[in-house]
C-alpha positions as CSV (number, residue, x, y, z in Angstrom):
1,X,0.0,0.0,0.0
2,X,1.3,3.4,-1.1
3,X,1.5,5.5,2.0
4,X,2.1,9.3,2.5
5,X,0.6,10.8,5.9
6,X,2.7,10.0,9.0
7,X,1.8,12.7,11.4
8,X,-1.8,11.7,13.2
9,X,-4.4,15.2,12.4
10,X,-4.2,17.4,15.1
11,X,-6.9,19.9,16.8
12,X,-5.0,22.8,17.3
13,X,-5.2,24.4,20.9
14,X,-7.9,26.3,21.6
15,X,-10.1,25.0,18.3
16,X,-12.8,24.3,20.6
17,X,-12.9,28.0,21.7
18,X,-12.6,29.8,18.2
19,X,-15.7,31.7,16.8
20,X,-16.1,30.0,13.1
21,X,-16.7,33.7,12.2
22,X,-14.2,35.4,13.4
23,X,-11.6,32.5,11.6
24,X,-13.5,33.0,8.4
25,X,-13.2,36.8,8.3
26,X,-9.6,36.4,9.6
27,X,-8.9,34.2,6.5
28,X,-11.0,36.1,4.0
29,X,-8.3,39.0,5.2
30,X,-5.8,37.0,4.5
31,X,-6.9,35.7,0.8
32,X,-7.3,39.0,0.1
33,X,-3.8,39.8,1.0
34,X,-2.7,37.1,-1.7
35,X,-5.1,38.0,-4.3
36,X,-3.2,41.1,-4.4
37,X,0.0,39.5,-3.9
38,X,-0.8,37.4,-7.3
39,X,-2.2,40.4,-9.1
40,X,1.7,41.9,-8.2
41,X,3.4,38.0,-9.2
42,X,1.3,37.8,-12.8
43,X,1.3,42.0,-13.6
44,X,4.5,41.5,-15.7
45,X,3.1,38.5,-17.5
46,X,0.8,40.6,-19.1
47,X,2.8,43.8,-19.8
48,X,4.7,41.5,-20.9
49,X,4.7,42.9,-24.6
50,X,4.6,46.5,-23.5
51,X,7.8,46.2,-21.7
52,X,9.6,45.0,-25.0
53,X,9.0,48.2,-26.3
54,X,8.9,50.4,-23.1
55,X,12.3,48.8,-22.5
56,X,13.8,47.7,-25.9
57,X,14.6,44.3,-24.6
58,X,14.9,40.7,-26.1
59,X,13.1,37.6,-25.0
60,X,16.1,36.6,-22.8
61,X,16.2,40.3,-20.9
62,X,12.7,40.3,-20.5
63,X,12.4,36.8,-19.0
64,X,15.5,37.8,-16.4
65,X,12.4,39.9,-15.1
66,X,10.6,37.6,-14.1
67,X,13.3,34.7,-13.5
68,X,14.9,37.4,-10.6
69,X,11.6,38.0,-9.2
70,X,10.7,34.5,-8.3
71,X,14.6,34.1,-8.1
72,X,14.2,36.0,-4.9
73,X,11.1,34.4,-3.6
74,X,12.1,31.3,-3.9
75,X,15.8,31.6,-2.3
76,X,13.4,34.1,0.7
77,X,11.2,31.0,0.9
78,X,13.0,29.3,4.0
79,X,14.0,32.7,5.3
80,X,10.4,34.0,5.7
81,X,9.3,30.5,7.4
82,X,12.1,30.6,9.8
83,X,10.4,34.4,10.5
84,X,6.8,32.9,10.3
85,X,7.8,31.0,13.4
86,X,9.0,33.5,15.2
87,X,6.9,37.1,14.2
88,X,3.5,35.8,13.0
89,X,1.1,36.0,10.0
90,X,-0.2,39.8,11.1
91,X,3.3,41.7,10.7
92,X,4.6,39.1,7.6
93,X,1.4,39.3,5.6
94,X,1.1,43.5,6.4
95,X,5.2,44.2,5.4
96,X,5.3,41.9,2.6
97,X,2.4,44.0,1.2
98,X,4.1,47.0,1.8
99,X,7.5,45.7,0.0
100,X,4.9,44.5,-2.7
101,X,3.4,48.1,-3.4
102,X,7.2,49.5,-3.4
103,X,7.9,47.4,-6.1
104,X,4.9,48.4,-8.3
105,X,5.6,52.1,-7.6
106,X,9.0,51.8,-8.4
107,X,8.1,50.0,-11.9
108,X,5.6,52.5,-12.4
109,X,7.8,55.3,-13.1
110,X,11.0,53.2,-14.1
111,X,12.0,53.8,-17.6
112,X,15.2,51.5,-17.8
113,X,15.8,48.2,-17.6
114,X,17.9,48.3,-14.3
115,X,15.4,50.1,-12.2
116,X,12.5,47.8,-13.7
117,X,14.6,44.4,-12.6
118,X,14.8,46.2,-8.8
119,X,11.2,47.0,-9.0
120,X,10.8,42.9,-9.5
121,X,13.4,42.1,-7.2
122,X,10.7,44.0,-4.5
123,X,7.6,42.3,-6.0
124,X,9.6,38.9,-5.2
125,X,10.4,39.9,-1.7
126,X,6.9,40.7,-0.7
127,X,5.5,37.8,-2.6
128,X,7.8,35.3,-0.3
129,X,6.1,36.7,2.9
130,X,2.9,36.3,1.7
131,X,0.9,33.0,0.8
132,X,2.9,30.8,3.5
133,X,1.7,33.1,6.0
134,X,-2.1,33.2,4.7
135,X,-1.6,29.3,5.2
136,X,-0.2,29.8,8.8
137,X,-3.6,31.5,9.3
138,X,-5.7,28.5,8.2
139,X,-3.7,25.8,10.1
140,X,-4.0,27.9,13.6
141,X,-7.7,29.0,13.3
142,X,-9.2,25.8,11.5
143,X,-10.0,22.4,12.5
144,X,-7.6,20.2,11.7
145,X,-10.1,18.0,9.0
146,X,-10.8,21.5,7.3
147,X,-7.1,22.5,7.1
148,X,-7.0,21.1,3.2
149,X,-10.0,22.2,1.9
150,X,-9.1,25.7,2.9
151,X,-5.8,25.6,1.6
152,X,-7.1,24.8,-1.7
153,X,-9.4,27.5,-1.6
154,X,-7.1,30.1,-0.5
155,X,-4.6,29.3,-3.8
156,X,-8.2,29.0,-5.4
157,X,-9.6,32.1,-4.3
158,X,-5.9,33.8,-4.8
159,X,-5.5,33.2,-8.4
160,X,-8.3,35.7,-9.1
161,X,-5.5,38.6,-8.5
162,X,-4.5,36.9,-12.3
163,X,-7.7,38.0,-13.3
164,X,-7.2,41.8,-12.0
165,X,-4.1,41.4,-14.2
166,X,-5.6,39.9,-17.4
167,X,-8.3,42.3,-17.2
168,X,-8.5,45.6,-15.7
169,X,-4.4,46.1,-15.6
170,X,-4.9,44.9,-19.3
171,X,-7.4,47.6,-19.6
172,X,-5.2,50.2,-17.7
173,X,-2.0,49.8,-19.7
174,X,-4.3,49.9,-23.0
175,X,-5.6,52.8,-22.3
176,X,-3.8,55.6,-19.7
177,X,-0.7,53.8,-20.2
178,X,2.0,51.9,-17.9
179,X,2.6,54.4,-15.2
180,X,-0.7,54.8,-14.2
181,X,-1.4,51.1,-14.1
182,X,1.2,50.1,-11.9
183,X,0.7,53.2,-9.8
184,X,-3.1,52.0,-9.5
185,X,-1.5,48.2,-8.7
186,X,0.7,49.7,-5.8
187,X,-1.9,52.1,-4.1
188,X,-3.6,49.0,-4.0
189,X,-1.1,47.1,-2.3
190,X,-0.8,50.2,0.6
191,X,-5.1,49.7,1.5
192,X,-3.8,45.9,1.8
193,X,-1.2,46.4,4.2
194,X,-2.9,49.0,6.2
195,X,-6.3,46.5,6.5
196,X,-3.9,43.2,7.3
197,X,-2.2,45.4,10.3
198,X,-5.6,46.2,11.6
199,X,-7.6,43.0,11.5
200,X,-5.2,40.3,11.6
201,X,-4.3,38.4,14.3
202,X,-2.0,36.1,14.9
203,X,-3.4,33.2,17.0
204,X,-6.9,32.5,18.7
205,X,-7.5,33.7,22.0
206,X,-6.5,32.3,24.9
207,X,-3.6,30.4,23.0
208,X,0.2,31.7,23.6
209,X,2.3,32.1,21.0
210,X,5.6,30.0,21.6
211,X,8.8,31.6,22.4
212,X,10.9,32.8,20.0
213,X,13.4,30.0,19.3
214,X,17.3,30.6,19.5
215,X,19.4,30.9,16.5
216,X,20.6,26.8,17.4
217,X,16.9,25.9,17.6
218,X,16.3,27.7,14.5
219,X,18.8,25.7,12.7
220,X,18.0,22.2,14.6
221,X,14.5,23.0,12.9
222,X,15.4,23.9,9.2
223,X,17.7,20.2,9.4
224,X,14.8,18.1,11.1
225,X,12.5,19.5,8.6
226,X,14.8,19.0,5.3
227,X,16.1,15.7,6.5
228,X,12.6,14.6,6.7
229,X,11.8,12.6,3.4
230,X,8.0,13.9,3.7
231,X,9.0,17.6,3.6
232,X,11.1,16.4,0.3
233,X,8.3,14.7,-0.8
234,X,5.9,18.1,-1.0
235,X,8.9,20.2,-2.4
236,X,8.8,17.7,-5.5
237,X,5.6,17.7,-5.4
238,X,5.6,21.6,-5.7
239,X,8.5,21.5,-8.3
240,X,6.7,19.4,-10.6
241,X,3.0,20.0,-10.1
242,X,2.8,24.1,-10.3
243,X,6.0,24.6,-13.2
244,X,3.6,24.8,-16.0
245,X,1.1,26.7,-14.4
246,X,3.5,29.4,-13.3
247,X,5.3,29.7,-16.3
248,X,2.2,30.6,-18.4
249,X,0.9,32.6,-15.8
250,X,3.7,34.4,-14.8
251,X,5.9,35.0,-17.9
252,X,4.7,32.9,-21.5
253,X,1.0,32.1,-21.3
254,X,-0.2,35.9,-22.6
255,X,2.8,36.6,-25.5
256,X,1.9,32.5,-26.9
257,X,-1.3,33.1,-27.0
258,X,-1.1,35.9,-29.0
259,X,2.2,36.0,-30.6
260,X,2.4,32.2,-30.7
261,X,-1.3,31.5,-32.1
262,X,-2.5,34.6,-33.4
263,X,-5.5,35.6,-30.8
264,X,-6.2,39.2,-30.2
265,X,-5.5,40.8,-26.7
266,X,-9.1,40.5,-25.9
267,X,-9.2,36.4,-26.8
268,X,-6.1,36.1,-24.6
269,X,-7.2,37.7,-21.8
270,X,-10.3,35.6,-21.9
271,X,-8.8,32.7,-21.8
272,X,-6.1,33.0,-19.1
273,X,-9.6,34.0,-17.2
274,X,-10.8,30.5,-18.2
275,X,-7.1,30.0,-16.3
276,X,-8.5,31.2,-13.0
277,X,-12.1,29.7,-13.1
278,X,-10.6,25.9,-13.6
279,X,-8.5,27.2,-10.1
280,X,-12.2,28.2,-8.9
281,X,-13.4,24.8,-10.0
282,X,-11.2,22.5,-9.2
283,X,-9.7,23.7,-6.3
284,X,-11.7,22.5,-3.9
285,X,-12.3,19.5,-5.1
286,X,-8.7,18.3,-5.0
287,X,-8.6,19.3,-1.5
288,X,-12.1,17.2,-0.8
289,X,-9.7,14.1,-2.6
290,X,-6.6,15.0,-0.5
291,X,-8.8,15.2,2.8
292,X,-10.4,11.7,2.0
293,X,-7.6,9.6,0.6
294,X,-4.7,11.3,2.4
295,X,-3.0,7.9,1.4
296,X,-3.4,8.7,-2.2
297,X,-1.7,12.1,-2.5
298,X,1.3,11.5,-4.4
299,X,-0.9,9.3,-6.8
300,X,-2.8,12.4,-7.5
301,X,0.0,14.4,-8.1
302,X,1.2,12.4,-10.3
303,X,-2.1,12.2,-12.5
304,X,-2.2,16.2,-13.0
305,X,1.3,15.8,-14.0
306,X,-0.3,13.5,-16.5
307,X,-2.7,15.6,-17.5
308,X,-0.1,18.4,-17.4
309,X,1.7,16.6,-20.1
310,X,-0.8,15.5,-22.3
311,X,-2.6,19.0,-22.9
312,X,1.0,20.0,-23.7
313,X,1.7,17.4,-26.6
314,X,-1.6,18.0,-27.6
315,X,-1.0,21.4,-28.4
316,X,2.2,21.4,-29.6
317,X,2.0,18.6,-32.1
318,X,-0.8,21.0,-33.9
319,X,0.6,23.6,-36.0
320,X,-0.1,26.7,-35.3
321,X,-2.6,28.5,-34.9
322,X,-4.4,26.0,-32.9
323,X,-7.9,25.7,-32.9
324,X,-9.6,27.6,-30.0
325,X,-11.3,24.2,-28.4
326,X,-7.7,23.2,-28.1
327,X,-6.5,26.4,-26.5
328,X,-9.1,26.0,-23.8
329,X,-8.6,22.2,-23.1
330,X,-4.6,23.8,-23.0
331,X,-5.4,26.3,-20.8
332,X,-8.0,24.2,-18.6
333,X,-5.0,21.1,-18.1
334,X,-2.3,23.5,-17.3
335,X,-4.2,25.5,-14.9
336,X,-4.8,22.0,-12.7
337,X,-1.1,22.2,-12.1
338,X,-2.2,25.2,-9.3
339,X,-4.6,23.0,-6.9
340,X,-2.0,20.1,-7.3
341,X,0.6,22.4,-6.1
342,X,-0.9,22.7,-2.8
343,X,-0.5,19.0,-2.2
344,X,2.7,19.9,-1.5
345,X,1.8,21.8,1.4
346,X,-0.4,18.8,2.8
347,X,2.7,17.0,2.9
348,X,4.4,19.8,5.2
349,X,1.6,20.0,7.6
350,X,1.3,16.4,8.0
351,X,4.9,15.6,8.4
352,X,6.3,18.1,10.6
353,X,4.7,19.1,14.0
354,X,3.6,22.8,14.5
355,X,6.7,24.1,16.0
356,X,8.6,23.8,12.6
357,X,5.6,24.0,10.1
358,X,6.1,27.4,8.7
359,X,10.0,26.5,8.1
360,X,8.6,22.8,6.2
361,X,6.1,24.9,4.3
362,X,8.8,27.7,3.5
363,X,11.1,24.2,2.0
364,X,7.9,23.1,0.0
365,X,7.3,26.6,-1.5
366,X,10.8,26.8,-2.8
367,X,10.2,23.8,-5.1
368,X,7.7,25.0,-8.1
369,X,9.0,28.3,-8.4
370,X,12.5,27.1,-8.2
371,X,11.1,25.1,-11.5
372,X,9.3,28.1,-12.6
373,X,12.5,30.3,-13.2
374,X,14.5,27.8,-14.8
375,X,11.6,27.0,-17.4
376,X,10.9,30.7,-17.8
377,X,14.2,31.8,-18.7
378,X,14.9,28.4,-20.9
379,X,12.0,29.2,-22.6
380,X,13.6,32.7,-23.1
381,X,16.7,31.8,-24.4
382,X,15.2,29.2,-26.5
383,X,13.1,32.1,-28.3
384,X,15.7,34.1,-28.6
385,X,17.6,31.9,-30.3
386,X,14.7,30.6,-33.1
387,X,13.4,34.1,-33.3
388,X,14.4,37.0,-36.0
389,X,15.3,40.3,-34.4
390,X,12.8,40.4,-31.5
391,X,9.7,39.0,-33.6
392,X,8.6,35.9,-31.4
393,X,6.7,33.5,-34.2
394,X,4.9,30.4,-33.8
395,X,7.4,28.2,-34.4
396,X,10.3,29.7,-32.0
397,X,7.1,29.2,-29.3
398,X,6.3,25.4,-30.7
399,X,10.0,24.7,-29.9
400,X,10.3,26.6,-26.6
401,X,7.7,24.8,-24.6
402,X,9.0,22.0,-25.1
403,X,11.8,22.6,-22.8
404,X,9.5,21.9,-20.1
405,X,10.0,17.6,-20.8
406,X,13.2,17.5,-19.1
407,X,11.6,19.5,-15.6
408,X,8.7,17.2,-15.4
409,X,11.1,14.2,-15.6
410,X,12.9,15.9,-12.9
411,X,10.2,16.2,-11.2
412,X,9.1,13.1,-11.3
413,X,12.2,11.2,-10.4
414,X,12.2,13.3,-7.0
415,X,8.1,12.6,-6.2
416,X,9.0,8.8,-7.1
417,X,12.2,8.6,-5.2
418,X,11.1,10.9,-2.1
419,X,7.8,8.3,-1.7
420,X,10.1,5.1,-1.5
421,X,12.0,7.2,1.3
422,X,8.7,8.4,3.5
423,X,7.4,4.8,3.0
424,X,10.5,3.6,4.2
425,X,11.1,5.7,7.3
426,X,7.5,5.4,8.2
427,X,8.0,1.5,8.6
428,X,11.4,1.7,10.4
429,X,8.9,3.8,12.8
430,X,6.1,1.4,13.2
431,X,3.9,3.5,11.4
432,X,3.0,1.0,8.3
């Protein structure tokens, strides 16, 4: 029998005294905090062929953009757990908002490339304080048997900040132009941080927070947690499960569509909101799957992967343009990579105890945009080199998506070997 949970669930303290409501509106807070967050993470996806020409950069410049941004939040990933633990979800969610906004304003007004890659280098900073401690939210104000059905629909509900993006920051830089949309995106991110510092808190009443641990308990926690094969299990998970999904989101979705398949703006923008429904849609159901057959995790990641790759070859073996059925069944595959992504976060929770869970979850989150950069920026060079001048055809897009075989076999080889390892340990401990 394939095996993944190890930890038994666990009522947090004080679950039997929390008011349901005050929880809910704690965590609706919260998702609004990361819808924002992604509306910041996805902005230069879709200004993506502005900045060409605000910039004059090639394919390979303009995906260092984005690679640095998630370059940074995924090297602050352990940092900001290690910090989870020790300041809360109030004053992380609240700053990295702040740091989030800076970054917007900054791009807003920057009319070189150096000052734009800063501006990104912000956005990433922020971004890495953000959705780990929205989940450090649901896991101390939720019953534990609720805990993955609400972390599926926070990155559910979150992904609609893509839909801000696609559509009315679509809107913006189409019609008063690039400063004033990413001003509008950063005063935004200010009303966020100023609402998370009023009404979050940071446990339930009548539950103390732990003491701060010292710098050698610190570091006995970021080794327990990385040497267990569980915690390994839900980075690869991560890594292989959200790749695809970011890298259309973030960087290559918008310029294929229409540069690689010939849809107007308007068609394009649809569609990556067809992006955020199947999120909407299918969110919650995986986390229904992983709260029943907690057992039969990795299996599941494994079959979006599946999916994952099928939509791709799919796509790719049709020349171009596609028809548009097949760009929604494209779109609809890849965006399952999002709810399987948060598998990976099941496996944190459930092998770690509290005391190191933000650390585990900071380990996991490192994974998928770890894979998200490298893809992006292959997928940069790769166009670069099969494009004339700065003219990104069909074809150079056809070939560049298809470096994205060799991460999913990556990807796959860690889930597979990580699995053996868990199963393993879990039977030198009795627990098989």
């Amino acid at each position: 029998m394939q095996s993944d949970q190890v930890i038994t669930e666990r009522e947090p303290d004080g679950a039997a005294r929390r008011a349901p409501r005050i929880a809910w509106a704690l965590w609706g807070v919260g998702v609004l905090a990361y819808v924002v967050a992604v509306l910041h993470r996805t902005s230069f996806g879709v200004a993506g062929l502005d900045a060409v020409e605000r910039f004059d950069a090639s394919a390979g410049i303009l995906a260092t953009f984005t690679v640095l941004q998630l370059l940074v939040y995924a090297g602050l990933q352990v940092p900001v757990g290690l910090l989870l633990d020790r300041l809360g979800p109030r004053r992380m969610v609240a700053g990295g908002a702040l740091v989030m906004a800076a970054g917007q304003g900054l791009l807003a007004v920057a009319g070189n490339v150096p000052t734009a890659v800063a501006a990104r280098v912000l956005v990433g900073a922020g971004d890495a304080m953000t959705f780990i401690s929205v989940l450090s939210i649901v896991s101390l104000w939720f019953p534990a048997r609720q805990i993955p059905v609400v972390t599926q629909l926070t990155g559910m509900l979150g992904q609609l900040g893509q839909v801000l993006s696609a559509v009315p920051l679509v809107a913006l830089l189409h019609g008063p132009g690039w400063t004033p949309a990413f001003g509008a995106a950063a005063g935004l991110g200010v009303l966020v941080a100023v609402l998370s510092a009023a009404v979050l808190r940071d446990a339930p009443p009548g539950v103390e927070r732990s003491a701060a641990p010292s710098p050698r308990e610190v570091g006995r926690n970021l080794a327990d947690a990385w040497r267990h094969p569980g915690t390994r299990l839900g980075l690869w998970s991560h890594f292989v499960t959200q790749f695809s999904s970011n890298t259309f989101a973030l960087m290559w979705g918008y310029p294929y569509l229409v540069s690689g398949q010939g849809m107007d703006p308007a068609s394009a923008s649809t569609l990556l909101t067809v992006f955020v429904l199947t999120n909407v849609v299918s969110g919650p159901f995986v986390g229904r799957l992983v709260a029943r057959y907690p057992l039969r995790r990795s299996w599941l990641v494994l079959g979006i992967v599946g999916v994952n790759v099928a939509v791709w070859a799919a796509a790719l073996a049709w020349p171009p343009p596609a028809p548009a059925w097949l760009l929604t069944v494209l779109v609809v595959g890849v965006a399952l990579g999002g709810p399987g992504a948060m598998i990976g976060f099941d496996f944190a929770r459930t092998f770690n105890p509290p005391g190191r869970q933000g650390t585990a979850t900071g380990i996991v989150n490192v994974g998928g945009f770890a894979a998200s950069l490298l893809t992006i920026l292959m997928i940069g060079f790769v166009l670069d080199a099969a494009s004339p001048g700065r003219e990104f055809t069909p074809g150079a897009f056809r070939v560049a998506w298809t470096v994205q075989a060799l991460v999913w076999a990556v990807g796959v080889a860690g889930v597979l070997r990580t699995r053996t390892l868990a199963r393993r340990r879990m039977r030198a401990e009795g627990l098989l």
